[in-house]
Amino acid sequence: MKVLGFAGSLRKASFNKALLRAAVEVAPASMDIETFDLEGIPLFNQDHETQPPERVGEFKARIRAADAILIATPENNYSVPGVLKNAIDWASRPYGDSAFDGKPAAIMGASIGMIATARAQYHLRQCCVFLNMYLVNQPEVMVPFAQDKIDENGRLVDEPTRKRIGELLMSLMAWTKRLSAKTP
Ligand SMILES: Cc1cc2nc3c(=O)[nH]c(=O)nc-3n(C[C@H](O)[C@H](O)[C@H](O)COP(=O)(O)O)c2cc1C
């Protein structure tokens, strides 16, 4: 099973990118997680949606080639970071040509605060409703005080969080298989 993961942060030392790296490490053997860096995706301009910039075209192709999507979102001002929303907007356009349509997906997020991206994750879920994506509901992976769980090398060292990410991926795998099962 092929999963495309991306994080809503451009920061080199991003805690959310660290969650993605941990996901690659703890993924079940039959799951291959590739990541895509949102660096280089310009601000959305509808004038160019039918002939999007190269990096956007690449992003859409990678989404389409994946069986499922894994999003690691930070929380900015109680919501989804502009970097992530902007990339989602590009990949969802033009109308009728969204790369996300019908994709199974899982969400996780890390924050330096106590609320652990809960508000951003629920805003992201709201976007995913319109995108016609099928999101795993449980387990929720909301990582508070990320600075205490990710070391100076950018490795997630908190074992309970690593285990929870593993459980999320198992759930994503089961969900993706269930959605792709042929109906009689
Ligand atoms: C513009 C901005 C707004 C932020 N707003 C929130 C917020 O609403 N809630 C929160 O928990 N953390 C907030 N933070 C702190 C982020 O959790 C923290 O910067 C985190 O490390 C960002 O994720 P990253 O490490 O993947 O880049 C904010 C940070 C920035 C730069």
Coordinates of C-alpha atoms and ligand atoms in Angstrom, one line a residue:
M1 CA 0.0 0.0 0.0
K2 CA 1.4 3.4 -1.1
V3 CA 0.8 6.4 1.2
L4 CA 1.8 10.0 0.5
G5 CA 2.6 12.0 3.6
F6 CA 3.0 15.8 3.8
A7 CA 3.4 18.3 6.6
G8 CA 1.9 21.7 6.8
S9 CA 5.2 23.3 7.7
L10 CA 8.2 24.5 5.7
R11 CA 10.4 24.7 8.8
K12 CA 13.6 22.6 8.5
A13 CA 13.3 21.5 12.2
S14 CA 9.5 21.1 11.9
F15 CA 8.0 18.9 14.6
N16 CA 5.3 17.8 12.1
K17 CA 8.0 16.7 9.6
A18 CA 9.4 14.7 12.5
L19 CA 6.1 13.0 13.0
L20 CA 6.1 12.0 9.3
R21 CA 9.7 10.6 9.7
A22 CA 8.5 8.6 12.6
A23 CA 5.6 7.3 10.6
V24 CA 7.9 6.0 7.9
E25 CA 9.8 4.2 10.7
V26 CA 6.9 2.6 12.4
A27 CA 4.8 1.8 9.3
P28 CA 3.6 -1.8 8.9
A29 CA 5.8 -3.8 6.5
S30 CA 3.2 -3.7 3.7
M31 CA 2.9 0.1 3.8
D32 CA 5.3 2.3 1.9
I33 CA 5.1 5.9 3.0
E34 CA 6.7 8.6 0.7
T35 CA 6.8 12.2 1.7
F36 CA 6.3 15.4 -0.2
D37 CA 7.7 18.7 0.9
L38 CA 5.4 21.7 0.3
E39 CA 8.4 23.9 -0.3
G40 CA 8.1 25.6 -3.7
I41 CA 4.4 25.7 -3.9
P42 CA 3.5 29.3 -4.7
L43 CA 0.4 31.1 -3.5
F44 CA -2.8 29.9 -5.1
N45 CA -3.9 32.0 -8.1
Q46 CA -7.0 30.8 -9.9
D47 CA -5.7 32.4 -13.1
H48 CA -3.3 29.5 -13.3
E49 CA -5.4 26.6 -12.0
T50 CA -5.8 24.9 -15.4
Q51 CA -2.1 25.1 -16.1
P52 CA -0.6 25.0 -12.6
P53 CA 3.1 25.6 -11.7
E54 CA 5.3 22.5 -12.1
R55 CA 5.6 21.8 -8.4
V56 CA 1.8 21.8 -8.0
G57 CA 1.5 19.4 -11.0
E58 CA 4.0 17.2 -9.2
F59 CA 2.0 17.4 -6.0
K60 CA -1.2 16.4 -7.7
A61 CA 0.4 13.5 -9.5
R62 CA 1.9 12.2 -6.2
I63 CA -1.4 12.4 -4.5
R64 CA -3.1 10.5 -7.4
A65 CA -0.5 7.8 -7.4
A66 CA -1.0 7.1 -3.7
D67 CA -3.6 4.7 -2.2
A68 CA -4.0 6.9 0.9
I69 CA -2.9 10.2 2.3
L70 CA -1.2 11.1 5.6
I71 CA -1.3 14.7 6.7
A72 CA 0.8 16.1 9.6
T73 CA -0.6 19.5 10.5
P74 CA 0.7 22.2 12.8
E75 CA -1.8 24.6 14.3
N76 CA -1.5 28.3 13.5
N77 CA -3.8 30.7 15.2
Y78 CA -6.2 28.0 16.1
S79 CA -6.5 26.7 12.5
V80 CA -4.7 25.0 9.6
P81 CA -1.5 26.8 8.6
G82 CA -1.8 28.8 5.4
V83 CA 1.0 26.7 3.8
L84 CA -1.1 23.6 4.1
K85 CA -4.4 25.2 3.1
N86 CA -2.8 26.8 0.1
A87 CA -1.4 23.4 -1.1
I88 CA -4.7 21.8 -0.6
D89 CA -6.5 24.5 -2.5
W90 CA -4.1 24.0 -5.5
A91 CA -4.5 20.2 -5.5
S92 CA -8.3 20.5 -5.3
R93 CA -8.6 22.6 -8.5
P94 CA -9.8 23.1 -11.1
Y95 CA -13.3 22.2 -10.1
G96 CA -13.9 18.6 -11.2
D97 CA -10.2 17.8 -11.2
S98 CA -9.4 17.5 -7.5
A99 CA -6.5 15.1 -6.8
F100 CA -8.1 14.3 -3.4
D101 CA -11.5 13.0 -4.6
G102 CA -12.3 9.7 -2.8
K103 CA -8.9 9.3 -1.1
P104 CA -8.7 7.7 2.2
A105 CA -6.6 9.7 4.6
A106 CA -5.3 10.1 8.2
I107 CA -4.4 13.2 10.1
M108 CA -2.0 13.8 12.9
G109 CA -0.3 16.9 14.4
A110 CA 2.3 18.2 16.8
S111 CA 2.3 21.5 18.6
I112 CA 4.4 23.2 21.3
G113 CA 1.2 23.9 23.2
M114 CA -1.2 21.9 25.3
I115 CA -4.1 21.7 22.9
A116 CA -1.9 19.7 20.5
T117 CA -3.4 20.8 17.1
A118 CA -7.0 19.7 18.0
R119 CA -8.5 22.9 16.6
A120 CA -6.5 22.7 13.4
Q121 CA -7.3 19.0 12.9
Y122 CA -11.0 19.7 13.2
H123 CA -10.8 22.5 10.7
L124 CA -8.8 20.3 8.4
R125 CA -11.5 17.6 8.7
Q126 CA -14.0 20.2 7.6
C127 CA -12.0 20.9 4.4
C128 CA -11.8 17.1 3.8
V129 CA -15.6 16.8 3.8
F130 CA -15.8 19.1 0.8
L131 CA -12.8 17.3 -0.8
N132 CA -14.8 14.0 -0.5
M133 CA -11.9 12.4 1.3
Y134 CA -12.5 9.5 3.7
L135 CA -10.8 10.2 7.0
V136 CA -9.8 7.7 9.7
N137 CA -11.5 8.7 12.9
Q138 CA -9.5 6.8 15.4
P139 CA -7.0 6.9 17.0
E140 CA -6.5 10.7 17.1
V141 CA -2.9 11.6 17.1
M142 CA -2.5 15.0 18.7
V143 CA 0.9 15.6 20.1
P144 CA 1.2 18.3 22.8
F145 CA 4.5 19.8 24.0
A146 CA 6.3 18.4 20.9
Q147 CA 9.6 20.1 22.0
D148 CA 9.8 17.6 24.8
K149 CA 9.1 14.6 22.6
I150 CA 11.4 15.3 19.6
D151 CA 15.1 15.4 20.2
E152 CA 17.7 17.8 18.7
N153 CA 18.2 15.5 15.7
G154 CA 14.5 15.8 14.9
R155 CA 13.7 12.3 16.0
L156 CA 10.4 11.5 17.8
V157 CA 11.7 9.8 20.9
D158 CA 8.5 9.5 22.9
E159 CA 7.5 5.8 22.8
P160 CA 3.8 6.2 23.5
T161 CA 3.5 8.7 20.6
R162 CA 5.4 6.4 18.2
K163 CA 3.1 3.6 19.2
R164 CA 0.0 5.7 18.6
I165 CA 1.3 6.7 15.1
G166 CA 1.8 3.0 14.4
E167 CA -1.8 2.4 15.5
L168 CA -3.1 5.2 13.3
L169 CA -1.3 3.7 10.3
M170 CA -2.8 0.3 11.0
S171 CA -6.2 1.9 11.1
L172 CA -5.4 3.8 7.8
M173 CA -4.4 0.5 6.2
A174 CA -7.6 -1.3 7.3
W175 CA -9.7 1.6 6.3
T176 CA -8.1 1.9 2.8
K177 CA -8.5 -1.9 2.2
R178 CA -12.2 -1.6 3.3
L179 CA -12.9 1.3 0.9
S180 CA -11.2 -0.4 -2.0
A181 CA -13.0 -3.8 -1.5
K182 CA -15.1 -4.6 -4.4
T183 CA -18.8 -4.6 -3.7
P184 CA -20.7 -7.7 -4.8
Ligands
LIG1 C1 1.9 32.0 13.2 C2 1.9 31.0 14.3 C3 0.7 30.7 15.0 C4 0.7 29.7 16.0 N1 -0.5 29.4 16.6 C5 -0.6 28.3 17.4 C6 -1.9 27.8 17.8 O1 -2.9 28.4 17.5 N2 -1.9 26.7 18.6 C7 -0.8 26.0 18.9 O2 -0.8 25.0 19.7 N3 0.5 26.5 18.5 C8 0.6 27.6 17.7 N4 1.8 28.0 17.3 C9 3.0 27.3 17.7 C10 3.2 26.0 16.9 O3 2.6 24.9 17.5 C11 4.7 25.7 16.8 O4 5.3 26.8 16.1 C12 5.0 24.4 16.0 O5 6.3 24.1 16.2 C13 4.7 24.6 14.5 O6 4.9 23.3 13.9 P1 6.2 22.9 13.1 O7 7.2 22.6 14.3 O8 5.9 21.6 12.4 O9 6.7 24.0 12.3 C14 1.8 29.0 16.3 C15 3.0 29.3 15.6 C16 3.0 30.3 14.7 C17 4.3 30.6 13.9

